[in-house]
PDB file of N, CA and C in Angstrom:
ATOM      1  N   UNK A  21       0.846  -1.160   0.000  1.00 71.00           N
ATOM      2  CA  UNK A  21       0.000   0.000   0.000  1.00 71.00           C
ATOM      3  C   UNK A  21       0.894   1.224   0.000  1.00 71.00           C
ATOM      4  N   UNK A  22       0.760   1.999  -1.175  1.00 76.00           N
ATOM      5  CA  UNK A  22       1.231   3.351  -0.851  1.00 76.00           C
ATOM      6  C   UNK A  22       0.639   4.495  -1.050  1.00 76.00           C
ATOM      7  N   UNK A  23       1.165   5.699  -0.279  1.00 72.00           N
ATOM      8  CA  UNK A  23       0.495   6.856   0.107  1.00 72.00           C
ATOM      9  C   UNK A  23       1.278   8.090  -0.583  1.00 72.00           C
ATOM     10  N   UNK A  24       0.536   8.824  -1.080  1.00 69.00           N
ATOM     11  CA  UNK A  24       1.444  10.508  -1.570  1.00 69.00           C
ATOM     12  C   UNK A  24       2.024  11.143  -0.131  1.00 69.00           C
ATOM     13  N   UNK A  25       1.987  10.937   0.624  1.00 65.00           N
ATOM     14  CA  UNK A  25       3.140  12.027   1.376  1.00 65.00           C
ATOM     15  C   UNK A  25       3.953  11.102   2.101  1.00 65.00           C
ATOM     16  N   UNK A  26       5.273  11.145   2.074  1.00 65.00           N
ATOM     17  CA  UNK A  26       6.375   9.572   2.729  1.00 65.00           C
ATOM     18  C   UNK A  26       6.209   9.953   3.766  1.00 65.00           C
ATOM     19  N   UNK A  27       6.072  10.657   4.575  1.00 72.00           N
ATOM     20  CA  UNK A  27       6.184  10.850   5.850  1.00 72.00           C
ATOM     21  C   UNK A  27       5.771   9.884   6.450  1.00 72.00           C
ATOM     22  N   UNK A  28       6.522   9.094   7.841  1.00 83.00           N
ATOM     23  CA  UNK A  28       5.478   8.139   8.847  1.00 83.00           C
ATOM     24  C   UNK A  28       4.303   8.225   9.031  1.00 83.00           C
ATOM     25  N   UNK A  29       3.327   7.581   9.513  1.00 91.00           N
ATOM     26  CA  UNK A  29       2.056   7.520   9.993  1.00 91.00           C
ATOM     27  C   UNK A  29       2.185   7.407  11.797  1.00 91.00           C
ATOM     28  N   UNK A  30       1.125   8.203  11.867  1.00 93.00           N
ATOM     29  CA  UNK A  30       1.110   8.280  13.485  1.00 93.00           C
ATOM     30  C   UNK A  30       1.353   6.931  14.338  1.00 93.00           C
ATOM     31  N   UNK A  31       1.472   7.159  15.518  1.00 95.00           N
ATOM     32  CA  UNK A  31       1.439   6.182  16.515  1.00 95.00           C
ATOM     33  C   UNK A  31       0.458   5.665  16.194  1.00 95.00           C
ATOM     34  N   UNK A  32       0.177   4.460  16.481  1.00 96.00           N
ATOM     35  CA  UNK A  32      -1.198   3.675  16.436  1.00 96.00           C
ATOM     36  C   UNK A  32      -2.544   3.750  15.189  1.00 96.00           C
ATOM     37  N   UNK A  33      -1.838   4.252  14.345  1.00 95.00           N
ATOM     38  CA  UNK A  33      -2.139   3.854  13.108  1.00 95.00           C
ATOM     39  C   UNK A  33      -2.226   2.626  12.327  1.00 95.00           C
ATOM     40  N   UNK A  34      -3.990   2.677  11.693  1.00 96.00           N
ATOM     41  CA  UNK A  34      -4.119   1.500  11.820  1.00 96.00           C
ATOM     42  C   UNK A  34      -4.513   1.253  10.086  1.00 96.00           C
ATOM     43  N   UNK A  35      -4.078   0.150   9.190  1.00 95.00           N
ATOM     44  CA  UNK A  35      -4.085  -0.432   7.642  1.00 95.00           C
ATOM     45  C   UNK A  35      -5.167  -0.664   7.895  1.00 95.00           C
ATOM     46  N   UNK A  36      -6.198  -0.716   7.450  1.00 96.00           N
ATOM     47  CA  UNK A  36      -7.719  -2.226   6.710  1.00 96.00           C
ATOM     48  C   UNK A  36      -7.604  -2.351   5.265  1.00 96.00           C
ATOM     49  N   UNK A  37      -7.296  -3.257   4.845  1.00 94.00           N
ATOM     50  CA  UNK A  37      -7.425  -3.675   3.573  1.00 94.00           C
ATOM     51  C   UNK A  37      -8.273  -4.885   2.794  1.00 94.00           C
ATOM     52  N   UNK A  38      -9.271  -4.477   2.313  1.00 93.00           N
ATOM     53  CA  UNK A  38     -10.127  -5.832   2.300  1.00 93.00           C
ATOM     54  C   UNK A  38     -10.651  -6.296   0.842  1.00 93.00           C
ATOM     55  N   UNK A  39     -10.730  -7.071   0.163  1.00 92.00           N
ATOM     56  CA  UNK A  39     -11.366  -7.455  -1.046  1.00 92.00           C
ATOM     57  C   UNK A  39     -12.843  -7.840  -0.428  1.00 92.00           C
ATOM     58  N   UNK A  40     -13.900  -7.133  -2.001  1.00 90.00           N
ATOM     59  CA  UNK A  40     -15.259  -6.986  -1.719  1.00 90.00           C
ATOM     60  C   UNK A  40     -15.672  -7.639  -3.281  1.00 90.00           C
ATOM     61  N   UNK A  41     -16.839  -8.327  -3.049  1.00 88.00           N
ATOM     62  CA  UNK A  41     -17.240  -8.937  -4.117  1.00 88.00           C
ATOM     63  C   UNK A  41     -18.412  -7.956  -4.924  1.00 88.00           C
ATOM     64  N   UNK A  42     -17.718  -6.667  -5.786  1.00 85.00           N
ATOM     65  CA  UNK A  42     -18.618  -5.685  -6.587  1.00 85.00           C
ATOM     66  C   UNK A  42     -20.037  -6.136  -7.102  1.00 85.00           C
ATOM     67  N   UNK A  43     -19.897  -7.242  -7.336  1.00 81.00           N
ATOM     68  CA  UNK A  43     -21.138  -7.801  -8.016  1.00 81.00           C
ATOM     69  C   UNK A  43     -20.918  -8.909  -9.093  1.00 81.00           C
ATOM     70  N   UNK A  44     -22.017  -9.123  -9.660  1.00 78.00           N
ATOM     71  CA  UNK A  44     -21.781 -10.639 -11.013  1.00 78.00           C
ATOM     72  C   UNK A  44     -21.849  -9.630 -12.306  1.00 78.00           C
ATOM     73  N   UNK A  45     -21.113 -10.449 -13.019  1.00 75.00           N
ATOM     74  CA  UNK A  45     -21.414  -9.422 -14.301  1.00 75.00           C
ATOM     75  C   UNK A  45     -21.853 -10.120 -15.240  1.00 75.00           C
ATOM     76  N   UNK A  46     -22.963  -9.762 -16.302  1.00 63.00           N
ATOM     77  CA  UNK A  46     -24.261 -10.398 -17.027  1.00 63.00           C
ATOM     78  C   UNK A  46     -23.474 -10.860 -17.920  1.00 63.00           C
ATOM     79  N   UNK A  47     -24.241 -11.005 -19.309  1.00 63.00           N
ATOM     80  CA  UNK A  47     -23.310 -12.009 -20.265  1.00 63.00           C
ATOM     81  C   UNK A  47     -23.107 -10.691 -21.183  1.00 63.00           C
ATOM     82  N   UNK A  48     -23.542  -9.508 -21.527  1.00 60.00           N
ATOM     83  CA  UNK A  48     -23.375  -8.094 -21.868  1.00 60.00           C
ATOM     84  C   UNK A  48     -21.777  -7.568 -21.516  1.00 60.00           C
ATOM     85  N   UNK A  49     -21.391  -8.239 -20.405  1.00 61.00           N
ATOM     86  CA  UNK A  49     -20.587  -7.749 -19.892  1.00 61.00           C
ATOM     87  C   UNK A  49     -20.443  -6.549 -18.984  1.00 61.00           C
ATOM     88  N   UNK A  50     -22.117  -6.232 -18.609  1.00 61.00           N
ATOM     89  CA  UNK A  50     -22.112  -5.203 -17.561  1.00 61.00           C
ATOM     90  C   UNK A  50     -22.145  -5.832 -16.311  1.00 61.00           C
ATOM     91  N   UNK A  51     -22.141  -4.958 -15.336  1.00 58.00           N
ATOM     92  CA  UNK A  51     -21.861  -5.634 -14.250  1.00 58.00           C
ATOM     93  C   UNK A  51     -23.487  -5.213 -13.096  1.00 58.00           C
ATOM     94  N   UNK A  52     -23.752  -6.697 -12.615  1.00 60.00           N
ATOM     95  CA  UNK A  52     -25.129  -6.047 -11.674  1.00 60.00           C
ATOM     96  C   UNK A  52     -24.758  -6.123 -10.696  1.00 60.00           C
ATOM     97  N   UNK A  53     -24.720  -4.920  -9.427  1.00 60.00           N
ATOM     98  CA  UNK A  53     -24.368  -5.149  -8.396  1.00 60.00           C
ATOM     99  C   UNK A  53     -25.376  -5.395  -7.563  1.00 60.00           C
ATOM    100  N   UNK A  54     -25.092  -6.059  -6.773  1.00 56.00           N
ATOM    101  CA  UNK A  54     -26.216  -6.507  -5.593  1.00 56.00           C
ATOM    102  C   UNK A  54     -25.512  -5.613  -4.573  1.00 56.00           C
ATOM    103  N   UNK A  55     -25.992  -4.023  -4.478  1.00 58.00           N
ATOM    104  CA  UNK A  55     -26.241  -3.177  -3.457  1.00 58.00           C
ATOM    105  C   UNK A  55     -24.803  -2.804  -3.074  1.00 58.00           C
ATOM    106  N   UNK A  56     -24.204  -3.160  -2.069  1.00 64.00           N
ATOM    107  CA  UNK A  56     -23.263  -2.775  -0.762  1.00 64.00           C
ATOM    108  C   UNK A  56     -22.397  -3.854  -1.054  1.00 64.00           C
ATOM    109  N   UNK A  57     -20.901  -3.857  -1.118  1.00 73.00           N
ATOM    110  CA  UNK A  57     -20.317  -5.132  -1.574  1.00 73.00           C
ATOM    111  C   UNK A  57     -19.666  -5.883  -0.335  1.00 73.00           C
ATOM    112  N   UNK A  58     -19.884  -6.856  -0.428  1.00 84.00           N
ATOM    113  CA  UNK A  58     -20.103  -8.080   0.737  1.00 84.00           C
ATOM    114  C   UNK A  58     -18.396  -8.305   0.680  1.00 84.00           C
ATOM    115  N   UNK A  59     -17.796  -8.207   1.922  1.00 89.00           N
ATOM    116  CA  UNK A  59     -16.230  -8.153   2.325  1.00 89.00           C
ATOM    117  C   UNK A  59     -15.919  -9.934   2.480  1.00 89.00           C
ATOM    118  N   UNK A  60     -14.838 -10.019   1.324  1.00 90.00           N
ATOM    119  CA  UNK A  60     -14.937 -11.964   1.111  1.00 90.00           C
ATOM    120  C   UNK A  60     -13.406 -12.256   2.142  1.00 90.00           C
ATOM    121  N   UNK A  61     -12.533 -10.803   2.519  1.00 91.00           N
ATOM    122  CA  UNK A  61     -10.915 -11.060   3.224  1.00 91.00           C
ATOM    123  C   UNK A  61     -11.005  -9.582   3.799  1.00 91.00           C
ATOM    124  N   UNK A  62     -10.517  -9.681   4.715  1.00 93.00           N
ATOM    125  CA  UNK A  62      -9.853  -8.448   5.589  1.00 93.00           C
ATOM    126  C   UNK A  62      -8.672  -8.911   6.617  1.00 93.00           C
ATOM    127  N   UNK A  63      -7.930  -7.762   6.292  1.00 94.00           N
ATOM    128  CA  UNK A  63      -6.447  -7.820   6.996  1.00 94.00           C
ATOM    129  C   UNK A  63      -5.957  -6.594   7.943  1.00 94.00           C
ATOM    130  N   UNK A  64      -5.800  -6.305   9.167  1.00 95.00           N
ATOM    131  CA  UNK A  64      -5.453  -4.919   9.897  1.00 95.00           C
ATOM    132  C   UNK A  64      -4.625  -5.460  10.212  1.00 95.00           C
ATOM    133  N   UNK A  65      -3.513  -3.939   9.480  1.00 93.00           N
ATOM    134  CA  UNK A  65      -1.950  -3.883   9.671  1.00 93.00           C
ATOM    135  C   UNK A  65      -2.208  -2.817  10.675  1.00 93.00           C
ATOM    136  N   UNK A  66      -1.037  -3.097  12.191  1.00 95.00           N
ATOM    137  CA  UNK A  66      -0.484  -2.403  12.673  1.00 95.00           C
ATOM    138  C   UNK A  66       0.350  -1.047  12.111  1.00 95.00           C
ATOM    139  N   UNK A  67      -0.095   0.243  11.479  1.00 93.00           N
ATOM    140  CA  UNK A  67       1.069   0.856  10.478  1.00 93.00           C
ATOM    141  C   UNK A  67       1.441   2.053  11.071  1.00 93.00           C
ATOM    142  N   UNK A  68       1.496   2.780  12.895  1.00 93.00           N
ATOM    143  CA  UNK A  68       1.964   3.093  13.293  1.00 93.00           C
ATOM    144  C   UNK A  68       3.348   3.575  13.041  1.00 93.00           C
ATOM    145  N   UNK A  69       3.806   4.924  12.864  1.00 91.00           N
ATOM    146  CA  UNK A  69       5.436   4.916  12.063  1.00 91.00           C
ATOM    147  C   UNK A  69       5.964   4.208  10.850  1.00 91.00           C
ATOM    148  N   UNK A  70       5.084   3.283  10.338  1.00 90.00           N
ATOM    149  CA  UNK A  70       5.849   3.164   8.916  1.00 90.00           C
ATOM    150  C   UNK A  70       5.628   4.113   7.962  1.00 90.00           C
ATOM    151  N   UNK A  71       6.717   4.021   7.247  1.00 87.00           N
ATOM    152  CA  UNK A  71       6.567   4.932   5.939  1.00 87.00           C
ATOM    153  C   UNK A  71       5.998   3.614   4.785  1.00 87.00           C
ATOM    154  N   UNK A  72       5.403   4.651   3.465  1.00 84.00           N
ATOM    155  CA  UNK A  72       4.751   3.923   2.261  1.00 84.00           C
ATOM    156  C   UNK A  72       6.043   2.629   1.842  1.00 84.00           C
ATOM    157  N   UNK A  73       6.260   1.730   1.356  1.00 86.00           N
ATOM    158  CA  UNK A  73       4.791   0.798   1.113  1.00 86.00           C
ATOM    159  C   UNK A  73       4.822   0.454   2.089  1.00 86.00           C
ATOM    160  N   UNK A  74       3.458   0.080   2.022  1.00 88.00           N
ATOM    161  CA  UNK A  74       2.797  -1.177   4.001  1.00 88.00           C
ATOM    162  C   UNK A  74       2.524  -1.929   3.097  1.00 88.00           C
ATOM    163  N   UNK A  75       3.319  -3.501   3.744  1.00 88.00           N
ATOM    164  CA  UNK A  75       3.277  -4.667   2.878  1.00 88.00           C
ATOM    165  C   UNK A  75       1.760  -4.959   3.926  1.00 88.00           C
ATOM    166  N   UNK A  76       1.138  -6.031   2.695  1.00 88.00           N
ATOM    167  CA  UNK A  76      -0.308  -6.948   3.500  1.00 88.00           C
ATOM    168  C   UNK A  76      -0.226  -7.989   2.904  1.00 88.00           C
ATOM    169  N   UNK A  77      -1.447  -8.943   4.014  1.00 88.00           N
ATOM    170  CA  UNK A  77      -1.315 -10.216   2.421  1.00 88.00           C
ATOM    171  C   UNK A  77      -2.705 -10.503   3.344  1.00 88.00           C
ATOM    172  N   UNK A  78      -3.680 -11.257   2.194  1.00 88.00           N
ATOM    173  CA  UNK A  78      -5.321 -11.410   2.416  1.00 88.00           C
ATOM    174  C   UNK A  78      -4.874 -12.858   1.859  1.00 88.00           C
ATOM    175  N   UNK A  79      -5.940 -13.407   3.134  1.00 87.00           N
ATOM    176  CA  UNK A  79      -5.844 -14.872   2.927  1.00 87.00           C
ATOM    177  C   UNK A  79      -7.550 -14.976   2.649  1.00 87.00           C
ATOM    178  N   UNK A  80      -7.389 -16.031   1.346  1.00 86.00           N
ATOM    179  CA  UNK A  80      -9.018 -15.898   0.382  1.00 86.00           C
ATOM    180  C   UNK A  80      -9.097 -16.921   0.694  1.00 86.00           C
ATOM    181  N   UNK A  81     -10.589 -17.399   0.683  1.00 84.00           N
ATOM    182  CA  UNK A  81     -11.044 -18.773   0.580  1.00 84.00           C
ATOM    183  C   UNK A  81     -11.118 -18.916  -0.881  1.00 84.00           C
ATOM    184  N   UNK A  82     -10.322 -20.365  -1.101  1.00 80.00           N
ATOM    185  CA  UNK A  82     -10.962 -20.441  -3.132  1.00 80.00           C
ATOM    186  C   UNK A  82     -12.469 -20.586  -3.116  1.00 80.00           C
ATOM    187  N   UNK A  83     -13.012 -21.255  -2.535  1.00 86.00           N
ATOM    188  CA  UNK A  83     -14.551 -21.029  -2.496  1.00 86.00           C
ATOM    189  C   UNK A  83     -15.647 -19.606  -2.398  1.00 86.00           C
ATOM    190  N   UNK A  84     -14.791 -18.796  -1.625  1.00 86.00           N
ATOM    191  CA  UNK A  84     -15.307 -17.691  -1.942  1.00 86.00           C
ATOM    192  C   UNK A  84     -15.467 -16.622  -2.840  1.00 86.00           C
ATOM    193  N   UNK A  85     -14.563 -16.858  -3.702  1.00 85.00           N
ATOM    194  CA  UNK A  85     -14.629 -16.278  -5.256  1.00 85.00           C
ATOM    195  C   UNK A  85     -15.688 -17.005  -6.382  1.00 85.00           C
ATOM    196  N   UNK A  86     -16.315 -16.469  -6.876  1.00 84.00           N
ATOM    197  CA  UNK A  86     -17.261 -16.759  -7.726  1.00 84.00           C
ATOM    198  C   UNK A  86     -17.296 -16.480  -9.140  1.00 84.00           C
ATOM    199  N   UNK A  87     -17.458 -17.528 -10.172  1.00 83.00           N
ATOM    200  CA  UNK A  87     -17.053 -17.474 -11.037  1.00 83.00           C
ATOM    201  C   UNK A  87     -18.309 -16.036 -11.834  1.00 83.00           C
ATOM    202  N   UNK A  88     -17.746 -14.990 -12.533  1.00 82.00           N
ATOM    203  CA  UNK A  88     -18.225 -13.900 -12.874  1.00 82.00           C
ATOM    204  C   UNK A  88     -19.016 -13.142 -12.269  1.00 82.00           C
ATOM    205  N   UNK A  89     -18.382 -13.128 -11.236  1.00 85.00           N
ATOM    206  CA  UNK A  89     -18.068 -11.937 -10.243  1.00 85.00           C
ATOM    207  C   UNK A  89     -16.696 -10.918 -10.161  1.00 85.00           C
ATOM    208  N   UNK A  90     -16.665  -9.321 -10.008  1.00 86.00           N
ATOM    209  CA  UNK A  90     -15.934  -8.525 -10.101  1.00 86.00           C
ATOM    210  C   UNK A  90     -15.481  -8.453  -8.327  1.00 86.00           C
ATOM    211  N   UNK A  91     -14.555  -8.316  -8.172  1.00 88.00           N
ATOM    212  CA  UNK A  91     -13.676  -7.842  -7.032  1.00 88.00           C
ATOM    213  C   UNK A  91     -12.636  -6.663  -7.357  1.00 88.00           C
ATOM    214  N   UNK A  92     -13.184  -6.197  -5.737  1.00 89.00           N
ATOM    215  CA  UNK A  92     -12.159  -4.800  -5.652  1.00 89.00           C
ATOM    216  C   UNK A  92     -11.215  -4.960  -4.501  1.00 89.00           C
ATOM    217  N   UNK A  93     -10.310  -4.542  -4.089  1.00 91.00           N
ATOM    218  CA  UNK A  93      -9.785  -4.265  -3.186  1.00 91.00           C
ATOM    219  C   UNK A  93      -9.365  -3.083  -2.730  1.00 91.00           C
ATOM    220  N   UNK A  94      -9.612  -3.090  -1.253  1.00 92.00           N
ATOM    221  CA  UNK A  94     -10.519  -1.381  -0.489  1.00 92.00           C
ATOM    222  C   UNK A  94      -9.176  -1.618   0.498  1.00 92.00           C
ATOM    223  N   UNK A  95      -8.841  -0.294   1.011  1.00 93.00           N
ATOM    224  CA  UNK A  95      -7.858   0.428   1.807  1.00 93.00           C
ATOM    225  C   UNK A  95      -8.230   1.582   2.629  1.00 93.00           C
ATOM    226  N   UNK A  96      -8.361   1.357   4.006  1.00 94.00           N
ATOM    227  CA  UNK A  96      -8.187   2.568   5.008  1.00 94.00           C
ATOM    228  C   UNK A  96      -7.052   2.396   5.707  1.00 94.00           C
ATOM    229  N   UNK A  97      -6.530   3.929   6.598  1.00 94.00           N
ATOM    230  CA  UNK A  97      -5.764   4.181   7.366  1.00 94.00           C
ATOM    231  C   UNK A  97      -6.293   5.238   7.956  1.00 94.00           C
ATOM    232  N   UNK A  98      -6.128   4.700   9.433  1.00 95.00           N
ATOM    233  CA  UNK A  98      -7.301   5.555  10.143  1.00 95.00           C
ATOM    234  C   UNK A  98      -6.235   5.565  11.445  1.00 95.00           C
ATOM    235  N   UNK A  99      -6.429   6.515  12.152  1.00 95.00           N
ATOM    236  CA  UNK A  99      -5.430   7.378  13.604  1.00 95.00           C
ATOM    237  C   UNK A  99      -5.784   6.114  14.437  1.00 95.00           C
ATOM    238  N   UNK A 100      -5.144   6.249  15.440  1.00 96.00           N
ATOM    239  CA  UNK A 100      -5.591   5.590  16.826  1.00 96.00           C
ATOM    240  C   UNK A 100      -6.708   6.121  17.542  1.00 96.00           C
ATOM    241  N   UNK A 101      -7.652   7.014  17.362  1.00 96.00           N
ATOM    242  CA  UNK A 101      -9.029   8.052  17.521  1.00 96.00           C
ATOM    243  C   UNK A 101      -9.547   7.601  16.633  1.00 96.00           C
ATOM    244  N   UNK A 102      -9.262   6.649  15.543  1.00 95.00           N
ATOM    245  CA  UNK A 102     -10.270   6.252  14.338  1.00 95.00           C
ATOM    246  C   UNK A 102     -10.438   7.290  13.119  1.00 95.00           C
ATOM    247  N   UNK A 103     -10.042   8.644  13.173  1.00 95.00           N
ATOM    248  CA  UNK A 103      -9.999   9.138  12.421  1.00 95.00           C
ATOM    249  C   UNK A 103      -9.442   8.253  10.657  1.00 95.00           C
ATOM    250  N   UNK A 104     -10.378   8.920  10.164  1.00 95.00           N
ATOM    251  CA  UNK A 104      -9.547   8.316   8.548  1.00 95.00           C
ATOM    252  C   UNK A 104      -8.689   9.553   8.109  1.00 95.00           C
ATOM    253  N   UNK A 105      -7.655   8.675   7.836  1.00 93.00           N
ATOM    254  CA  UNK A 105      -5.852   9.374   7.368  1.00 93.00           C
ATOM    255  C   UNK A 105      -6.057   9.196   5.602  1.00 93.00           C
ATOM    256  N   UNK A 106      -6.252   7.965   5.183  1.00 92.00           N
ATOM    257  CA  UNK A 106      -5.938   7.561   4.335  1.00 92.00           C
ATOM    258  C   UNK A 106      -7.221   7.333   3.485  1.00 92.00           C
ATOM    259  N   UNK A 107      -7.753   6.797   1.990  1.00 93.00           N
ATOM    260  CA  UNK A 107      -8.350   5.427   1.553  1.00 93.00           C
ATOM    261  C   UNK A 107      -8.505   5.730   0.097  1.00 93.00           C
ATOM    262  N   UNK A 108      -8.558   3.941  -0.369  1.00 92.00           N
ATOM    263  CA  UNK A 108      -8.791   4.204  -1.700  1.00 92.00           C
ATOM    264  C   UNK A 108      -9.933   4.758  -2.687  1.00 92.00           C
ATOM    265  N   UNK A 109      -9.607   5.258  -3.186  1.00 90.00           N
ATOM    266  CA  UNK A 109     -10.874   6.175  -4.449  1.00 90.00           C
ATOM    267  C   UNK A 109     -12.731   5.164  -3.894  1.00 90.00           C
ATOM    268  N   UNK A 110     -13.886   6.264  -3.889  1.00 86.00           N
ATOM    269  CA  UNK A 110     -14.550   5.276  -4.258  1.00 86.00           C
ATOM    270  C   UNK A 110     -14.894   4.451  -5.645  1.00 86.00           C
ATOM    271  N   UNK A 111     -14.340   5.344  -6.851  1.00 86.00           N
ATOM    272  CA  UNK A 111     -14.403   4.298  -7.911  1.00 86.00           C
ATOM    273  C   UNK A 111     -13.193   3.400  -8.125  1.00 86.00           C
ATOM    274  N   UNK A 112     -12.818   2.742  -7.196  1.00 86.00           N
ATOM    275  CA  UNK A 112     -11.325   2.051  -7.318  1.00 86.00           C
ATOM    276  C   UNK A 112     -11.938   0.941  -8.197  1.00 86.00           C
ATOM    277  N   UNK A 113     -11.126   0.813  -9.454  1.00 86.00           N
ATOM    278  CA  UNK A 113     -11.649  -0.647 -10.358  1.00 86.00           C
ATOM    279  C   UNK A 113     -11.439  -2.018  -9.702  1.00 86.00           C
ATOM    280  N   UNK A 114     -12.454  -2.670 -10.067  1.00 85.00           N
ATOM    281  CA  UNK A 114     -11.739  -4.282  -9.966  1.00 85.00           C
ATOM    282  C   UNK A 114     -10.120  -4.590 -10.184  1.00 85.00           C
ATOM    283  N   UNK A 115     -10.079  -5.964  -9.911  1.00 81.00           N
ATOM    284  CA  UNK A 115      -8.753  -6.171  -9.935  1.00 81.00           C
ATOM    285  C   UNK A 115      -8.999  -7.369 -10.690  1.00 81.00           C
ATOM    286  N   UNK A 116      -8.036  -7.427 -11.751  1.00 69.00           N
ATOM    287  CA  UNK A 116      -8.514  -8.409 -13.264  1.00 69.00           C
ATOM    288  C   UNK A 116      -8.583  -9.633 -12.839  1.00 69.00           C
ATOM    289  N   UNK A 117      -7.763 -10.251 -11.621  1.00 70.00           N
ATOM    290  CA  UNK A 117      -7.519 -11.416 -11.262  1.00 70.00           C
ATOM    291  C   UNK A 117      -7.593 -11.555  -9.758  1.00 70.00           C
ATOM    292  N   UNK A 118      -8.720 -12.374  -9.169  1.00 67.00           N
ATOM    293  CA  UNK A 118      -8.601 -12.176  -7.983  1.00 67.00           C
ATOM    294  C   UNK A 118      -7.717 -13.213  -7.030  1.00 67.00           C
ATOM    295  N   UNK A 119      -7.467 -14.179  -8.176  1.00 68.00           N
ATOM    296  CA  UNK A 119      -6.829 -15.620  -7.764  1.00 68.00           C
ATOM    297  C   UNK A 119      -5.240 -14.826  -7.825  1.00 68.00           C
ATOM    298  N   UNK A 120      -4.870 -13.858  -7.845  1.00 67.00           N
ATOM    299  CA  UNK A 120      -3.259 -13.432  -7.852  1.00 67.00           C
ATOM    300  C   UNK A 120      -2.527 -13.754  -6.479  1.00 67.00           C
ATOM    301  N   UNK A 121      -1.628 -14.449  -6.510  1.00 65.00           N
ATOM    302  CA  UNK A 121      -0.879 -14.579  -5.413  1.00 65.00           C
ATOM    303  C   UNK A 121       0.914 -13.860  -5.189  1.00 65.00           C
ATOM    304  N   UNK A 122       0.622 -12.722  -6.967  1.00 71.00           N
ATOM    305  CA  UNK A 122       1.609 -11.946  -6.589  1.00 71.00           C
ATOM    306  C   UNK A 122       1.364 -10.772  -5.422  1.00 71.00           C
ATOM    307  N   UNK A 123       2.447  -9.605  -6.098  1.00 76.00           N
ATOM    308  CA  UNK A 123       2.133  -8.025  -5.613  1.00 76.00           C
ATOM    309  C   UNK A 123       1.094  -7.643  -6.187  1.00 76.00           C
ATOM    310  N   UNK A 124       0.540  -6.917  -5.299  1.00 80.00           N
ATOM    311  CA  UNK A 124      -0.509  -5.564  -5.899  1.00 80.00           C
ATOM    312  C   UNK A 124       0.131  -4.696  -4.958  1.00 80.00           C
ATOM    313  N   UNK A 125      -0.692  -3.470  -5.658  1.00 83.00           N
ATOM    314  CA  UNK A 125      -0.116  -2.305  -5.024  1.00 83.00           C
ATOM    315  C   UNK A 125      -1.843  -1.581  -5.045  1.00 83.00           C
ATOM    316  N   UNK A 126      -1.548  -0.633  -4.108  1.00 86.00           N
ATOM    317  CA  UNK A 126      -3.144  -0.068  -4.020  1.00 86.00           C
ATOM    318  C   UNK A 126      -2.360   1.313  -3.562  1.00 86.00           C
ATOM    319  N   UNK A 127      -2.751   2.399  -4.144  1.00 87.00           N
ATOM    320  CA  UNK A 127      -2.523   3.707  -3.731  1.00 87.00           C
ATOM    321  C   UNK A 127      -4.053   4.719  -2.628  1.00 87.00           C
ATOM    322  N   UNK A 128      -3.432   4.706  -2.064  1.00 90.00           N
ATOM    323  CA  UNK A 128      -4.160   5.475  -1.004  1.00 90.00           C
ATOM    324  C   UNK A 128      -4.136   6.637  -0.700  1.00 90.00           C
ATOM    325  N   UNK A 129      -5.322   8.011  -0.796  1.00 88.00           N
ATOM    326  CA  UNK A 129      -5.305   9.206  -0.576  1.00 88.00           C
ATOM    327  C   UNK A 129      -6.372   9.945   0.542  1.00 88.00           C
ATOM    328  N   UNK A 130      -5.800  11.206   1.314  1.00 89.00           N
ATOM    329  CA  UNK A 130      -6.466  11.462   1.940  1.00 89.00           C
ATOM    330  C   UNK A 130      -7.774  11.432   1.812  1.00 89.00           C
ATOM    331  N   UNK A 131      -8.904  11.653   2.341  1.00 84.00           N
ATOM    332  CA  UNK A 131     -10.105  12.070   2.317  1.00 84.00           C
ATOM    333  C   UNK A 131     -10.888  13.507   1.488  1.00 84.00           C
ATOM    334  N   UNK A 132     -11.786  13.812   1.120  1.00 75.00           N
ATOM    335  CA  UNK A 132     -12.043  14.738   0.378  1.00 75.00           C
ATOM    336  C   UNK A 132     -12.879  15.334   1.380  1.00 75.00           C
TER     337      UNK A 132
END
């Protein structure tokens, strides 16, 4: 995960990084979402004082991926007060492959 300003992150600063299942996508190739996207992995990094990148790793069930279904993967960084520091876009795209067991990288920006 990386962030536009290198600077550390506060004390007790906290990663969430989670893959969400966007929805199924028709045979059109559009995509129907069923509402609010249902969180299939989540991971909280301790990221207190680190600087960008914050390594993660999401452990998937293969069963929980569904064949033509879109996945995203979502990023906060939020204070030790919970404040949000960080997160990714709300139109962050899918990710082409959800079965990847390389790197990704997810860029993360303040709040608007």
């Amino acid at each position: 995960m990386k962030f536009p300003d290198a600077a550390s992150l506060p004390a007790g600063a906290r990663l969430e990084v989670r893959l969400e299942d966007a929805g199924q996508v028709s045979g059109s190739g559009a995509l129907k979402s069923t509402g609010s996207a249902a969180s299939i992995a989540t991971q909280t990094v301790d990221a207190g004082g680190q600087r960008p990148p914050i390594s993660f790793t999401l452990a998937v069930p293969r069963n929980a991926l569904l064949p033509r279904h879109r996945y995203v993967l979502r990023a906060e960084v939020r204070s030790a007060t919970g404040e949000r520091l960080f997160s990714t876009p709300p139109d962050q795209p899918p990710i082409s492959n959800p079965n990847t067991t390389g790197r990704v990288e997810l860029t993360v920006a303040p709040p608007n």
